[in-house]
Amino acid sequence: MTITHKHVDEIFEYDGSQINPSWAFQEFGIYGSSIITWIGPVNITPDNLKDFADVGLEIKSNYMANFICEFFDQQPPNMRVAYLRQRLLVMIFREILSEYGIATKREGDDIFVDERKLSISIASVSLSSAKIHFALNLEDKGTPDDVDTIGLYDIKDNNNNQIFNEDNLVDLINKTVDRFIDEIETIEKDISKTKVLL
């Protein structure tokens, strides 16, 4: 499976509509499986909520790194596989944070640093594709009052220096996407070379 990654420099809001099928094709003319990344605020409107557990809750932030993944390799799309890939993406990002010396905790698809929520995510399927939205707070601003949050720019090293900033954020995004794509492609290769049990 070929997966196309496009990082969009333009800042725009994630309102939940981007999880709709074939959004990457409609917006950017990208055919097939893709990962679109960009920086922008998140404010999910009630009509675009996909998680029944989130109904009535605010999901918003002034400034986030957004990932929209879409996969067409399974027909019909499989919700279980979509969630497994979502968790794989989350775990890969935690692995990268650990390489920077950042301790994290995971609860399902949520990442926490110092007991503060860093990320949001959802996975779902349409009739034609599986979709994932994964987003990381950059600053602890504009988030719901009842959630203790943290942003990537708020994280400091042992010398109280900022670890992530505007200069290295896109590199962090690209590193995450590259590892995620490599993991999926490696799984495909392993499947193709493995003898089935008889």
Coordinates of C-alpha atoms in Angstrom, one line a residue:
M1 CA 0.0 0.0 0.0
T2 CA 1.3 3.5 -0.9
I3 CA 0.5 6.2 1.6
T4 CA 1.0 9.9 0.5
H5 CA 1.9 12.4 3.2
K6 CA 1.2 16.1 2.7
H7 CA 2.0 18.8 5.3
V8 CA -0.1 21.9 4.7
D9 CA 1.6 25.1 5.7
E10 CA -1.7 27.0 5.8
I11 CA -3.2 27.4 9.3
F12 CA -6.9 26.3 9.4
E13 CA -9.3 24.9 11.9
Y14 CA -10.2 21.3 12.5
D15 CA -13.9 21.3 13.1
G16 CA -14.5 17.5 12.6
S17 CA -15.6 17.7 9.0
Q18 CA -12.1 16.7 7.9
I19 CA -12.8 13.2 9.2
N20 CA -15.3 12.7 6.4
P21 CA -14.4 10.3 3.6
S22 CA -12.2 11.4 0.7
W23 CA -11.5 14.8 2.3
A24 CA -7.8 14.7 1.1
F25 CA -9.0 14.1 -2.5
Q26 CA -11.6 16.9 -2.3
E27 CA -9.3 19.4 -0.8
F28 CA -5.9 18.5 -2.2
G29 CA -6.5 16.2 -5.1
I30 CA -4.7 13.3 -3.4
Y31 CA -5.8 9.9 -4.5
G32 CA -5.6 6.8 -2.3
S33 CA -4.4 6.3 1.2
S34 CA -3.0 9.5 2.7
I35 CA -1.9 11.4 5.8
I36 CA -2.5 15.2 5.9
T37 CA -0.8 17.2 8.6
W38 CA -1.2 20.9 9.5
I39 CA -1.1 23.3 12.4
G40 CA -4.3 25.0 13.6
P41 CA -7.0 25.4 16.2
V42 CA -9.5 22.6 17.0
N43 CA -13.1 23.3 17.7
I44 CA -15.3 20.3 16.9
T45 CA -18.9 21.2 16.3
P46 CA -21.6 19.0 17.9
D47 CA -22.8 17.8 14.5
N48 CA -19.3 16.5 13.7
L49 CA -18.7 14.5 16.9
K50 CA -18.0 10.9 16.1
D51 CA -17.5 9.4 19.6
F52 CA -20.8 8.8 21.5
A53 CA -18.8 9.4 24.8
D54 CA -18.0 12.9 23.7
V55 CA -21.6 14.1 23.2
G56 CA -22.2 17.2 25.3
L57 CA -18.4 17.8 25.8
E58 CA -16.2 20.6 24.4
I59 CA -13.3 19.5 22.3
K60 CA -11.3 22.5 21.4
S61 CA -7.8 24.1 21.6
N62 CA -6.3 27.2 20.2
Y63 CA -3.3 25.6 18.6
M64 CA -2.7 21.9 17.7
A65 CA -0.7 19.7 15.4
N66 CA -3.3 17.8 13.4
F67 CA -3.0 14.5 11.6
I68 CA -5.7 13.1 9.3
C69 CA -5.1 9.6 8.1
E70 CA -7.2 7.8 5.5
F71 CA -6.8 4.2 4.3
F72 CA -8.5 2.5 1.4
D73 CA -6.6 -0.8 1.5
Q74 CA -9.5 -2.8 3.1
Q75 CA -12.9 -3.2 1.4
P76 CA -15.1 -3.0 3.3
P77 CA -13.2 -0.9 5.8
N78 CA -12.7 -2.5 9.2
M79 CA -13.3 -0.5 12.4
R80 CA -11.1 -2.8 14.5
V81 CA -8.1 -2.3 12.1
A82 CA -8.8 1.5 12.1
Y83 CA -8.5 1.6 15.9
L84 CA -5.4 -0.7 15.9
R85 CA -3.7 1.7 13.5
Q86 CA -4.8 4.6 15.7
R87 CA -3.2 3.1 18.7
L88 CA -0.1 2.3 16.7
L89 CA 0.2 6.0 15.7
V90 CA -0.2 7.0 19.4
M91 CA 2.4 4.5 20.6
I92 CA 4.9 5.6 17.9
F93 CA 4.5 9.2 19.0
R94 CA 5.1 8.2 22.6
E95 CA 8.2 6.3 21.5
I96 CA 9.5 9.4 19.9
L97 CA 8.8 11.5 23.0
S98 CA 10.7 9.0 25.1
E99 CA 13.7 9.6 22.8
Y100 CA 13.6 13.2 23.9
G101 CA 13.6 12.1 27.5
I102 CA 9.9 12.9 28.0
A103 CA 8.0 10.5 30.3
T104 CA 4.4 9.9 29.2
K105 CA 1.4 7.9 30.2
R106 CA -1.2 6.4 27.9
E107 CA -4.9 5.8 28.6
G108 CA -6.4 4.3 25.5
D109 CA -5.7 6.7 22.7
D110 CA -4.8 9.6 25.0
I111 CA -1.3 10.7 25.9
F112 CA -0.5 12.4 29.2
V113 CA 2.6 14.3 30.3
D114 CA 2.8 15.2 34.0
E115 CA -0.8 13.9 34.4
R116 CA -1.9 16.6 31.9
K117 CA -3.6 15.7 28.6
L118 CA -1.5 16.2 25.5
S119 CA -3.6 14.6 22.7
I120 CA -7.0 13.9 21.3
S121 CA -7.9 11.2 18.7
I122 CA -10.7 9.4 17.0
A123 CA -10.9 6.5 14.5
S124 CA -13.9 5.6 12.4
V125 CA -14.9 4.1 9.0
S126 CA -17.0 5.1 6.1
L127 CA -18.3 2.9 3.3
S128 CA -15.1 3.3 1.4
S129 CA -12.3 4.1 3.9
A130 CA -10.9 4.1 7.4
K131 CA -10.1 7.5 9.0
I132 CA -8.0 8.7 12.0
H133 CA -7.7 12.1 13.5
F134 CA -4.8 12.6 15.9
A135 CA -3.9 16.0 17.4
L136 CA -1.5 17.4 19.9
N137 CA -1.8 20.5 21.9
L138 CA 1.0 23.0 21.2
E139 CA 0.0 25.3 24.1
D140 CA -2.2 25.0 27.1
K141 CA -4.6 27.6 25.7
G142 CA -8.2 27.5 24.6
T143 CA -8.8 24.0 26.0
P144 CA -11.9 23.0 28.0
D145 CA -11.9 24.4 31.6
D146 CA -12.6 21.0 33.0
V147 CA -9.6 19.2 31.4
D148 CA -6.0 19.7 32.7
T149 CA -4.0 20.0 29.5
I150 CA -0.4 20.5 28.4
G151 CA 1.1 21.5 25.0
L152 CA 4.3 20.4 23.3
Y153 CA 5.7 23.9 23.7
D154 CA 5.0 23.7 27.5
I155 CA 7.3 20.7 27.9
K156 CA 10.7 21.5 29.4
D157 CA 13.9 19.5 29.8
N158 CA 15.8 19.0 33.1
N159 CA 17.5 22.4 32.6
N160 CA 14.1 24.0 32.1
N161 CA 14.7 24.6 28.4
Q162 CA 11.8 24.3 25.9
I163 CA 12.1 21.1 23.9
F164 CA 9.8 21.8 21.1
N165 CA 9.2 25.1 19.2
E166 CA 8.2 26.4 15.8
D167 CA 11.7 25.6 14.4
N168 CA 11.5 21.9 15.1
L169 CA 7.8 21.1 15.1
V170 CA 7.5 20.2 11.5
D171 CA 10.5 17.9 11.8
L172 CA 8.7 16.2 14.7
I173 CA 5.5 15.8 12.7
N174 CA 7.5 14.4 9.7
K175 CA 9.4 12.0 11.9
T176 CA 6.1 10.7 13.4
V177 CA 4.5 10.2 10.0
D178 CA 7.6 8.6 8.5
R179 CA 7.7 6.0 11.3
F180 CA 4.0 5.3 11.1
I181 CA 4.1 4.8 7.3
D182 CA 7.2 2.6 7.6
E183 CA 5.5 0.4 10.3
I184 CA 2.4 -0.1 8.1
E185 CA 4.5 -0.9 5.1
T186 CA 6.7 -3.3 7.1
I187 CA 3.6 -5.1 8.2
E188 CA 2.5 -5.4 4.6
K189 CA 5.8 -6.9 3.6
D190 CA 5.8 -9.3 6.5
I191 CA 2.4 -10.5 5.5
S192 CA 3.5 -11.1 1.9
K193 CA 6.6 -13.2 2.9
T194 CA 4.9 -15.3 5.7
K195 CA 3.9 -18.8 5.0
V196 CA 0.3 -19.5 6.1
L197 CA -0.5 -22.3 8.5
L198 CA -2.1 -25.4 7.1

